[in-house]
mmCIF file of C-alpha atoms and ligand atoms in Angstrom:
data_model
loop_
_atom_site.group_PDB
_atom_site.id
_atom_site.type_symbol
_atom_site.label_atom_id
_atom_site.label_comp_id
_atom_site.label_asym_id
_atom_site.label_seq_id
_atom_site.Cartn_x
_atom_site.Cartn_y
_atom_site.Cartn_z
ATOM 1 C CA UNK A 1 -10.289 76.448 -64.985
ATOM 2 C CA UNK A 2 -11.202 79.773 -63.343
ATOM 3 C CA UNK A 3 -14.754 79.426 -64.720
ATOM 4 C CA UNK A 4 -15.031 76.002 -63.184
ATOM 5 C CA UNK A 5 -13.969 77.260 -59.752
ATOM 6 C CA UNK A 6 -16.232 80.282 -59.861
ATOM 7 C CA UNK A 7 -19.364 78.646 -61.127
ATOM 8 C CA UNK A 8 -20.276 76.681 -57.924
ATOM 9 C CA UNK A 9 -20.132 79.951 -55.959
ATOM 10 C CA UNK A 10 -22.580 81.673 -58.221
ATOM 11 C CA UNK A 11 -20.470 83.618 -60.654
ATOM 12 C CA UNK A 12 -21.405 83.749 -64.354
ATOM 13 C CA UNK A 13 -19.096 84.916 -67.040
ATOM 14 C CA UNK A 14 -19.442 86.755 -70.251
ATOM 15 C CA UNK A 15 -17.154 86.897 -73.140
ATOM 16 C CA UNK A 16 -16.971 88.744 -76.433
ATOM 17 C CA UNK A 17 -16.605 88.979 -79.270
ATOM 18 C CA UNK A 18 -18.409 86.022 -80.652
ATOM 19 C CA UNK A 19 -15.591 84.241 -82.518
ATOM 20 C CA UNK A 20 -13.830 83.639 -79.216
ATOM 21 C CA UNK A 21 -17.008 83.063 -77.169
ATOM 22 C CA UNK A 22 -18.638 80.584 -79.491
ATOM 23 C CA UNK A 23 -15.742 78.158 -79.099
ATOM 24 C CA UNK A 24 -15.560 78.440 -75.378
ATOM 25 C CA UNK A 25 -18.198 76.127 -73.928
ATOM 26 C CA UNK A 26 -17.639 77.446 -70.377
ATOM 27 C CA UNK A 27 -18.951 80.895 -71.433
ATOM 28 C CA UNK A 28 -22.451 81.590 -70.009
ATOM 29 C CA UNK A 29 -23.109 84.735 -72.123
ATOM 30 C CA UNK A 30 -21.228 84.855 -75.430
ATOM 31 C CA UNK A 31 -21.637 88.195 -77.016
ATOM 32 C CA UNK A 32 -22.411 88.754 -80.678
ATOM 33 C CA UNK A 33 -20.163 91.481 -82.090
ATOM 34 C CA UNK A 34 -21.626 94.620 -83.575
ATOM 35 C CA UNK A 35 -20.158 93.637 -86.952
ATOM 36 C CA UNK A 36 -22.652 90.878 -87.056
ATOM 37 C CA UNK A 37 -25.730 92.513 -85.427
ATOM 38 C CA UNK A 38 -25.487 95.963 -87.039
ATOM 39 C CA UNK A 39 -26.062 94.605 -90.530
ATOM 40 C CA UNK A 40 -28.477 91.882 -89.585
ATOM 41 C CA UNK A 41 -31.433 93.638 -91.300
ATOM 42 C CA UNK A 42 -29.581 94.091 -94.588
ATOM 43 C CA UNK A 43 -27.327 91.082 -94.815
ATOM 44 C CA UNK A 44 -28.754 87.568 -95.212
ATOM 45 C CA UNK A 45 -25.234 86.184 -94.609
ATOM 46 C CA UNK A 46 -25.119 87.882 -91.173
ATOM 47 C CA UNK A 47 -28.611 86.540 -90.349
ATOM 48 C CA UNK A 48 -27.448 83.004 -91.207
ATOM 49 C CA UNK A 49 -24.360 83.268 -89.022
ATOM 50 C CA UNK A 50 -26.358 84.628 -86.161
ATOM 51 C CA UNK A 51 -28.865 81.864 -86.384
ATOM 52 C CA UNK A 52 -26.127 79.246 -86.396
ATOM 53 C CA UNK A 53 -24.325 80.797 -83.534
ATOM 54 C CA UNK A 54 -27.398 80.931 -81.431
ATOM 55 C CA UNK A 55 -28.174 77.277 -82.055
ATOM 56 C CA UNK A 56 -24.620 76.328 -81.194
ATOM 57 C CA UNK A 57 -24.577 78.388 -77.954
ATOM 58 C CA UNK A 58 -28.043 77.325 -76.912
ATOM 59 C CA UNK A 59 -26.921 73.707 -77.215
ATOM 60 C CA UNK A 60 -24.719 74.339 -74.139
ATOM 61 C CA UNK A 61 -27.372 76.538 -72.478
ATOM 62 C CA UNK A 62 -25.646 79.804 -72.941
ATOM 63 C CA UNK A 63 -27.646 83.019 -73.283
ATOM 64 C CA UNK A 64 -26.484 84.966 -76.284
ATOM 65 C CA UNK A 65 -26.002 88.697 -75.917
ATOM 66 C CA UNK A 66 -26.447 90.833 -78.948
ATOM 67 C CA UNK A 67 -24.511 94.042 -78.904
ATOM 68 C CA UNK A 68 -24.949 97.224 -80.874
ATOM 69 C CA UNK A 69 -28.753 97.061 -80.897
ATOM 70 C CA UNK A 70 -30.154 100.498 -81.886
ATOM 71 C CA UNK A 71 -33.673 100.136 -83.204
ATOM 72 C CA UNK A 72 -36.756 98.151 -82.209
ATOM 73 C CA UNK A 73 -36.891 96.633 -85.670
ATOM 74 C CA UNK A 74 -33.270 95.321 -85.351
ATOM 75 C CA UNK A 75 -34.085 94.025 -81.871
ATOM 76 C CA UNK A 76 -37.160 92.126 -83.108
ATOM 77 C CA UNK A 77 -35.184 90.520 -85.819
ATOM 78 C CA UNK A 78 -32.389 89.500 -83.503
ATOM 79 C CA UNK A 79 -34.934 88.106 -81.084
ATOM 80 C CA UNK A 80 -36.448 86.024 -83.914
ATOM 81 C CA UNK A 81 -32.977 84.704 -84.744
ATOM 82 C CA UNK A 82 -32.653 83.470 -81.134
ATOM 83 C CA UNK A 83 -30.695 86.213 -79.324
ATOM 84 C CA UNK A 84 -31.494 86.422 -75.610
ATOM 85 C CA UNK A 85 -30.063 89.684 -74.254
ATOM 86 C CA UNK A 86 -29.719 93.022 -75.950
ATOM 87 C CA UNK A 87 -27.132 95.701 -75.469
ATOM 88 C CA UNK A 88 -26.699 99.062 -77.072
ATOM 89 C CA UNK A 89 -28.218 102.536 -77.590
ATOM 90 C CA UNK A 90 -31.813 101.204 -77.707
ATOM 91 C CA UNK A 91 -31.767 99.825 -74.108
ATOM 92 C CA UNK A 92 -28.893 101.822 -72.520
ATOM 93 C CA UNK A 93 -28.680 105.388 -73.727
ATOM 94 C CA UNK A 94 -25.742 107.472 -72.520
ATOM 95 C CA UNK A 95 -26.514 110.099 -69.889
ATOM 96 C CA UNK A 96 -26.283 113.710 -70.814
ATOM 97 C CA UNK A 97 -22.661 114.925 -70.171
ATOM 98 C CA UNK A 98 -23.814 117.639 -67.842
ATOM 99 C CA UNK A 99 -25.259 115.012 -65.452
ATOM 100 C CA UNK A 100 -22.208 112.800 -65.373
ATOM 101 C CA UNK A 101 -19.729 115.655 -64.776
ATOM 102 C CA UNK A 102 -20.449 116.056 -61.015
ATOM 103 C CA UNK A 103 -20.246 112.360 -60.522
ATOM 104 C CA UNK A 104 -16.922 112.174 -62.379
ATOM 105 C CA UNK A 105 -15.630 115.199 -60.528
ATOM 106 C CA UNK A 106 -16.589 113.661 -57.146
ATOM 107 C CA UNK A 107 -15.010 110.320 -58.194
ATOM 108 C CA UNK A 108 -11.848 112.168 -59.098
ATOM 109 C CA UNK A 109 -11.708 114.052 -55.918
ATOM 110 C CA UNK A 110 -12.110 110.825 -53.929
ATOM 111 C CA UNK A 111 -9.412 109.041 -55.949
ATOM 112 C CA UNK A 112 -6.910 112.006 -55.504
ATOM 113 C CA UNK A 113 -7.480 112.243 -51.837
ATOM 114 C CA UNK A 114 -4.604 110.819 -49.755
ATOM 115 C CA UNK A 115 -5.709 108.017 -47.502
ATOM 116 C CA UNK A 116 -6.804 109.292 -44.132
ATOM 117 C CA UNK A 117 -5.633 106.081 -42.524
ATOM 118 C CA UNK A 118 -2.037 106.792 -41.418
ATOM 119 C CA UNK A 119 -1.437 103.311 -40.090
ATOM 120 C CA UNK A 120 1.431 101.487 -41.762
ATOM 121 C CA UNK A 121 1.219 97.825 -41.349
ATOM 122 C CA UNK A 122 3.954 95.346 -40.323
ATOM 123 C CA UNK A 123 2.896 91.758 -40.833
ATOM 124 C CA UNK A 124 5.638 90.647 -38.381
ATOM 125 C CA UNK A 125 4.351 92.859 -35.574
ATOM 126 C CA UNK A 126 0.892 91.527 -36.225
ATOM 127 C CA UNK A 127 2.113 87.919 -35.968
ATOM 128 C CA UNK A 128 4.317 88.283 -32.907
ATOM 129 C CA UNK A 129 2.130 90.755 -30.963
ATOM 130 C CA UNK A 130 -0.107 88.121 -29.335
ATOM 131 C CA UNK A 131 2.916 86.040 -28.126
ATOM 132 C CA UNK A 132 4.592 89.061 -26.743
ATOM 133 C CA UNK A 133 1.420 90.195 -24.970
ATOM 134 C CA UNK A 134 0.960 86.840 -23.340
ATOM 135 C CA UNK A 135 4.472 87.168 -21.933
ATOM 136 C CA UNK A 136 3.949 90.708 -20.793
ATOM 137 C CA UNK A 137 0.727 89.699 -19.023
ATOM 138 C CA UNK A 138 2.585 86.912 -17.259
ATOM 139 C CA UNK A 139 5.619 89.028 -16.245
ATOM 140 C CA UNK A 140 4.204 92.439 -15.350
ATOM 141 C CA UNK A 141 2.339 93.408 -12.192
ATOM 142 C CA UNK A 142 -1.221 94.664 -12.534
ATOM 143 C CA UNK A 143 -0.411 98.332 -12.765
ATOM 144 C CA UNK A 144 2.515 100.446 -13.893
ATOM 145 C CA UNK A 145 4.052 102.704 -16.448
ATOM 146 C CA UNK A 146 5.966 101.427 -19.463
ATOM 147 C CA UNK A 147 8.275 103.136 -21.953
ATOM 148 C CA UNK A 148 8.532 101.512 -25.311
ATOM 149 C CA UNK A 149 11.692 102.165 -27.217
ATOM 150 C CA UNK A 150 11.647 101.868 -31.058
ATOM 151 C CA UNK A 151 7.868 101.478 -31.383
ATOM 152 C CA UNK A 152 8.085 101.340 -35.171
ATOM 153 C CA UNK A 153 4.501 101.180 -36.595
ATOM 154 C CA UNK A 154 2.965 101.316 -33.133
ATOM 155 C CA UNK A 155 1.196 97.945 -33.498
ATOM 156 C CA UNK A 156 2.761 96.457 -30.429
ATOM 157 C CA UNK A 157 1.820 99.600 -28.425
ATOM 158 C CA UNK A 158 -1.764 99.422 -29.638
ATOM 159 C CA UNK A 159 -2.220 95.668 -29.156
ATOM 160 C CA UNK A 160 -0.251 95.181 -25.928
ATOM 161 C CA UNK A 161 -1.597 98.247 -24.170
ATOM 162 C CA UNK A 162 -5.125 97.039 -24.859
ATOM 163 C CA UNK A 163 -4.280 93.818 -23.115
ATOM 164 C CA UNK A 164 -2.659 95.430 -20.100
ATOM 165 C CA UNK A 165 -5.507 97.482 -18.665
ATOM 166 C CA UNK A 166 -3.585 98.638 -15.519
ATOM 167 C CA UNK A 167 -0.658 100.076 -17.538
ATOM 168 C CA UNK A 168 0.114 103.445 -18.983
ATOM 169 C CA UNK A 169 2.177 103.020 -22.185
ATOM 170 C CA UNK A 170 4.543 105.622 -23.540
ATOM 171 C CA UNK A 171 5.510 104.751 -27.154
ATOM 172 C CA UNK A 172 8.579 106.317 -28.806
ATOM 173 C CA UNK A 173 10.757 106.114 -31.894
ATOM 174 C CA UNK A 174 13.715 108.044 -33.200
ATOM 175 C CA UNK A 175 12.156 108.582 -36.516
ATOM 176 C CA UNK A 176 9.829 111.588 -36.313
ATOM 177 C CA UNK A 177 7.890 110.140 -39.312
ATOM 178 C CA UNK A 178 6.945 107.096 -37.299
ATOM 179 C CA UNK A 179 5.155 109.056 -34.675
ATOM 180 C CA UNK A 180 1.984 109.833 -36.789
ATOM 181 C CA UNK A 181 1.703 106.117 -37.561
ATOM 182 C CA UNK A 182 2.047 105.127 -33.891
ATOM 183 C CA UNK A 183 -0.528 107.727 -32.899
ATOM 184 C CA UNK A 184 -2.901 106.438 -35.536
ATOM 185 C CA UNK A 185 -2.595 102.797 -34.265
ATOM 186 C CA UNK A 186 -3.098 103.847 -30.665
ATOM 187 C CA UNK A 187 -5.901 106.360 -31.199
ATOM 188 C CA UNK A 188 -8.811 105.796 -28.811
ATOM 189 C CA UNK A 189 -6.806 104.177 -26.050
ATOM 190 C CA UNK A 190 -6.428 106.843 -23.323
ATOM 191 C CA UNK A 191 -3.794 104.779 -21.530
ATOM 192 C CA UNK A 192 -1.337 105.175 -24.471
ATOM 193 C CA UNK A 193 0.377 108.606 -24.194
ATOM 194 C CA UNK A 194 1.153 110.527 -27.387
ATOM 195 C CA UNK A 195 4.297 109.054 -28.937
ATOM 196 C CA UNK A 196 7.606 110.910 -28.396
ATOM 197 C CA UNK A 197 10.671 111.284 -30.396
ATOM 198 C CA UNK A 198 13.422 109.407 -28.647
ATOM 199 C CA UNK A 199 16.832 108.425 -30.046
ATOM 200 C CA UNK A 200 18.502 105.947 -27.613
ATOM 201 C CA UNK A 201 21.824 107.444 -28.546
ATOM 202 C CA UNK A 202 20.895 110.812 -26.951
ATOM 203 C CA UNK A 203 22.796 110.943 -23.656
ATOM 204 C CA UNK A 204 19.861 111.812 -21.393
ATOM 205 C CA UNK A 205 16.481 110.583 -22.560
ATOM 206 C CA UNK A 206 14.679 112.551 -19.813
ATOM 207 C CA UNK A 207 15.692 114.088 -16.636
ATOM 208 C CA UNK A 208 16.450 111.640 -13.872
ATOM 209 C CA UNK A 209 13.082 112.047 -12.231
ATOM 210 C CA UNK A 210 11.240 110.267 -15.015
ATOM 211 C CA UNK A 211 11.134 106.627 -14.044
ATOM 212 C CA UNK A 212 9.280 103.617 -15.542
ATOM 213 C CA UNK A 213 8.180 100.305 -14.089
ATOM 214 C CA UNK A 214 9.095 98.641 -17.394
ATOM 215 C CA UNK A 215 10.984 99.524 -20.581
ATOM 216 C CA UNK A 216 10.207 97.483 -23.584
ATOM 217 C CA UNK A 217 12.188 97.262 -26.824
ATOM 218 C CA UNK A 218 11.426 94.893 -29.655
ATOM 219 C CA UNK A 219 13.542 94.271 -32.728
ATOM 220 C CA UNK A 220 15.880 97.253 -32.401
ATOM 221 C CA UNK A 221 18.945 95.609 -31.104
ATOM 222 C CA UNK A 222 19.762 93.800 -34.351
ATOM 223 C CA UNK A 223 18.542 96.533 -36.666
ATOM 224 C CA UNK A 224 20.725 99.321 -35.321
ATOM 225 C CA UNK A 225 24.418 99.756 -34.552
ATOM 226 C CA UNK A 226 25.880 98.038 -31.443
ATOM 227 C CA UNK A 227 26.133 101.494 -29.896
ATOM 228 C CA UNK A 228 22.289 101.508 -29.710
ATOM 229 C CA UNK A 229 22.294 98.363 -27.537
ATOM 230 C CA UNK A 230 24.779 99.947 -25.229
ATOM 231 C CA UNK A 231 22.723 103.150 -25.040
ATOM 232 C CA UNK A 232 19.543 101.112 -24.429
ATOM 233 C CA UNK A 233 21.128 99.380 -21.387
ATOM 234 C CA UNK A 234 22.475 102.713 -20.039
ATOM 235 C CA UNK A 235 19.129 104.400 -20.515
ATOM 236 C CA UNK A 236 17.270 101.524 -18.821
ATOM 237 C CA UNK A 237 19.628 101.634 -15.847
ATOM 238 C CA UNK A 238 18.962 105.354 -15.573
ATOM 239 C CA UNK A 239 15.185 105.377 -15.965
ATOM 240 C CA UNK A 240 13.867 102.191 -14.402
ATOM 241 C CA UNK A 241 12.302 102.188 -10.995
ATOM 242 C CA UNK A 242 14.222 100.091 -8.430
ATOM 243 C CA UNK A 243 12.017 97.075 -9.126
ATOM 244 C CA UNK A 244 11.643 97.917 -12.800
ATOM 245 C CA UNK A 245 12.420 95.493 -15.703
ATOM 246 C CA UNK A 246 13.845 95.982 -19.181
ATOM 247 C CA UNK A 247 12.235 93.606 -21.601
ATOM 248 C CA UNK A 248 13.842 93.063 -25.017
ATOM 249 C CA UNK A 249 12.454 90.914 -27.836
ATOM 250 C CA UNK A 250 14.053 89.663 -31.056
ATOM 251 C CA UNK A 251 16.504 87.060 -32.475
ATOM 252 C CA UNK A 252 19.814 86.576 -30.724
ATOM 253 C CA UNK A 253 22.920 84.360 -31.027
ATOM 254 C CA UNK A 254 23.180 82.116 -27.996
ATOM 255 C CA UNK A 255 26.483 80.473 -26.972
ATOM 256 C CA UNK A 256 26.276 76.736 -27.073
ATOM 257 C CA UNK A 257 23.135 76.662 -29.162
ATOM 258 C CA UNK A 258 22.945 76.181 -32.932
ATOM 259 C CA UNK A 259 21.542 79.255 -34.582
ATOM 260 C CA UNK A 260 18.441 78.513 -36.694
ATOM 261 C CA UNK A 261 19.223 78.694 -40.383
ATOM 262 C CA UNK A 262 16.528 81.314 -40.777
ATOM 263 C CA UNK A 263 18.286 83.494 -38.219
ATOM 264 C CA UNK A 264 21.684 83.003 -39.824
ATOM 265 C CA UNK A 265 20.138 84.014 -43.265
ATOM 266 C CA UNK A 266 18.514 87.022 -41.533
ATOM 267 C CA UNK A 267 21.831 88.041 -40.000
ATOM 268 C CA UNK A 268 23.600 87.837 -43.350
ATOM 269 C CA UNK A 269 20.838 89.878 -44.948
ATOM 270 C CA UNK A 270 20.929 92.565 -42.272
ATOM 271 C CA UNK A 271 24.761 92.861 -42.593
ATOM 272 C CA UNK A 272 24.444 93.434 -46.424
ATOM 273 C CA UNK A 273 21.850 96.133 -45.722
ATOM 274 C CA UNK A 274 24.006 97.785 -43.177
ATOM 275 C CA UNK A 275 27.378 96.419 -41.993
ATOM 276 C CA UNK A 276 26.712 97.959 -38.497
ATOM 277 C CA UNK A 277 23.555 95.850 -38.076
ATOM 278 C CA UNK A 278 23.241 92.149 -37.284
ATOM 279 C CA UNK A 279 22.149 89.657 -34.696
ATOM 280 C CA UNK A 280 23.956 90.188 -31.268
ATOM 281 C CA UNK A 281 25.480 87.555 -29.092
ATOM 282 C CA UNK A 282 23.424 87.238 -25.870
ATOM 283 C CA UNK A 283 26.637 86.883 -23.782
ATOM 284 C CA UNK A 284 27.925 90.173 -25.187
ATOM 285 C CA UNK A 285 24.748 91.946 -24.207
ATOM 286 C CA UNK A 286 24.849 90.327 -20.764
ATOM 287 C CA UNK A 287 28.380 91.540 -20.232
ATOM 288 C CA UNK A 288 27.413 95.103 -21.092
ATOM 289 C CA UNK A 289 24.333 94.857 -18.864
ATOM 290 C CA UNK A 290 26.499 93.898 -15.916
ATOM 291 C CA UNK A 291 28.615 96.950 -16.504
ATOM 292 C CA UNK A 292 25.515 99.256 -15.961
ATOM 293 C CA UNK A 293 24.058 97.288 -13.017
ATOM 294 C CA UNK A 294 21.573 95.015 -14.843
ATOM 295 C CA UNK A 295 21.457 91.257 -15.252
ATOM 296 C CA UNK A 296 19.418 88.767 -17.210
ATOM 297 C CA UNK A 297 16.607 87.445 -15.008
ATOM 298 C CA UNK A 298 14.604 85.377 -17.439
ATOM 299 C CA UNK A 299 14.568 84.164 -21.001
ATOM 300 C CA UNK A 300 11.554 82.875 -22.999
ATOM 301 C CA UNK A 301 11.576 81.114 -26.309
ATOM 302 C CA UNK A 302 8.987 82.643 -28.653
ATOM 303 C CA UNK A 303 7.941 81.505 -32.079
ATOM 304 C CA UNK A 304 10.101 81.990 -35.175
ATOM 305 C CA UNK A 305 13.361 81.623 -33.089
ATOM 306 C CA UNK A 306 12.908 84.796 -31.141
ATOM 307 C CA UNK A 307 13.662 85.330 -27.481
ATOM 308 C CA UNK A 308 12.056 87.556 -24.972
ATOM 309 C CA UNK A 309 14.569 88.630 -22.339
ATOM 310 C CA UNK A 310 13.850 90.177 -18.980
ATOM 311 C CA UNK A 311 16.662 92.350 -17.444
ATOM 312 C CA UNK A 312 16.508 93.708 -13.917
ATOM 313 C CA UNK A 313 18.696 95.566 -11.519
ATOM 314 C CA UNK A 314 21.441 93.539 -9.865
HETATM 315 C C1 LIG B 401 12.541 96.639 -37.012
HETATM 316 S S1 LIG B 401 11.859 98.094 -36.298
HETATM 317 C C2 LIG B 401 11.048 97.426 -34.901
HETATM 318 C C3 LIG B 401 9.763 98.108 -34.606
HETATM 319 C C4 LIG B 401 8.824 97.501 -33.564
HETATM 320 N N1 LIG B 401 9.466 97.549 -32.261
HETATM 321 C C5 LIG B 401 8.474 96.074 -33.940
HETATM 322 O O1 LIG B 401 9.012 95.169 -33.393
HETATM 323 O O2 LIG B 401 7.652 95.966 -34.819
HETATM 324 C C6 LIG B 401 13.206 98.827 -35.642
HETATM 325 C C7 LIG B 401 12.974 100.219 -35.030
HETATM 326 O O3 LIG B 401 14.074 100.712 -34.406
HETATM 327 C C8 LIG B 401 14.045 102.150 -34.487
HETATM 328 N N2 LIG B 401 15.381 102.661 -34.162
HETATM 329 C C9 LIG B 401 16.523 102.446 -34.858
HETATM 330 N N3 LIG B 401 17.504 103.069 -34.272
HETATM 331 C C10 LIG B 401 17.019 103.776 -33.183
HETATM 332 C C11 LIG B 401 17.513 104.701 -32.274
HETATM 333 N N4 LIG B 401 18.761 105.059 -32.283
HETATM 334 N N5 LIG B 401 16.739 105.065 -31.220
HETATM 335 C C12 LIG B 401 15.413 104.679 -31.201
HETATM 336 N N6 LIG B 401 14.822 103.875 -32.130
HETATM 337 C C13 LIG B 401 15.618 103.429 -33.145
HETATM 338 C C14 LIG B 401 13.584 102.308 -35.926
HETATM 339 O O4 LIG B 401 13.126 103.609 -36.120
HETATM 340 C C15 LIG B 401 12.551 101.269 -36.067
HETATM 341 O O5 LIG B 401 11.284 101.765 -35.719
#
């Protein structure tokens, strides 16, 4: 089956030893085992077998490879018996060990080197990035400064900042280990500042003078304890400019709307991973937002039952 698929695109296959290959008509280059070829000169039985095999294989246009060919005399005989290709010491002598050592050492060094690419990859972030960017381009003014909370791999920062040329993007995450990955994804874009370590639960993220035109947070609310959502709202109220917006993205439970089965399953899975995690009810978040002086201005439905929410000062 595989041979049939590969043949039209130009692949040829080889198979050894002969007792398997001879009975596999799809084989392009059956290989005669050394047990047959080595004693071809001395054994009439071997010569007969080789002749028969070659006839059989030529009947389906295969080219027979003779292995273990060590002398010109042996090669001439195998040629006479119908073999087409010759392998072995006569045609491919081993290199001297001293020559191969630097090559092997270099190969080992390369294999042992850790990858220099520090970018971890989130397929979900790659999938949803374009939809999020389209929304950010629609919602945000031409210029501004944005703080991203819980940047994760940094793919959203890299992708969205590239699509918002008038914006300066400050990525962050509470896991120090994530910062290298974020920096690697954003390398080369001067409008993305070096990522900072920021735990939303710390009481004061920055001093009060640090204000942002937008604060963006994707997929943290449901993958962190409820206290993080409250801290996110408090921090946004503290560090948004008067016209600034908090933009959150992810799956939510919405009163009066059936929750998609995939989101229910996701919620159950999150809660088994950590009982403090889980999809949040939008009305609960809205109530907490009111308490800190924010309200929900806009809600967009994005693919895979995710919402993008825009919060602003009341
Ligand atoms: C599912 S990932 C989302 C990453 C990224 N925003 C995305 O959508 O691909 C959740 C992120 O929340 C971050 N996080 C969890 N608790 C946090 C906290 N207390 N403060 C800041 N970030 C937090 C994690 O480190 C992780 O990067």
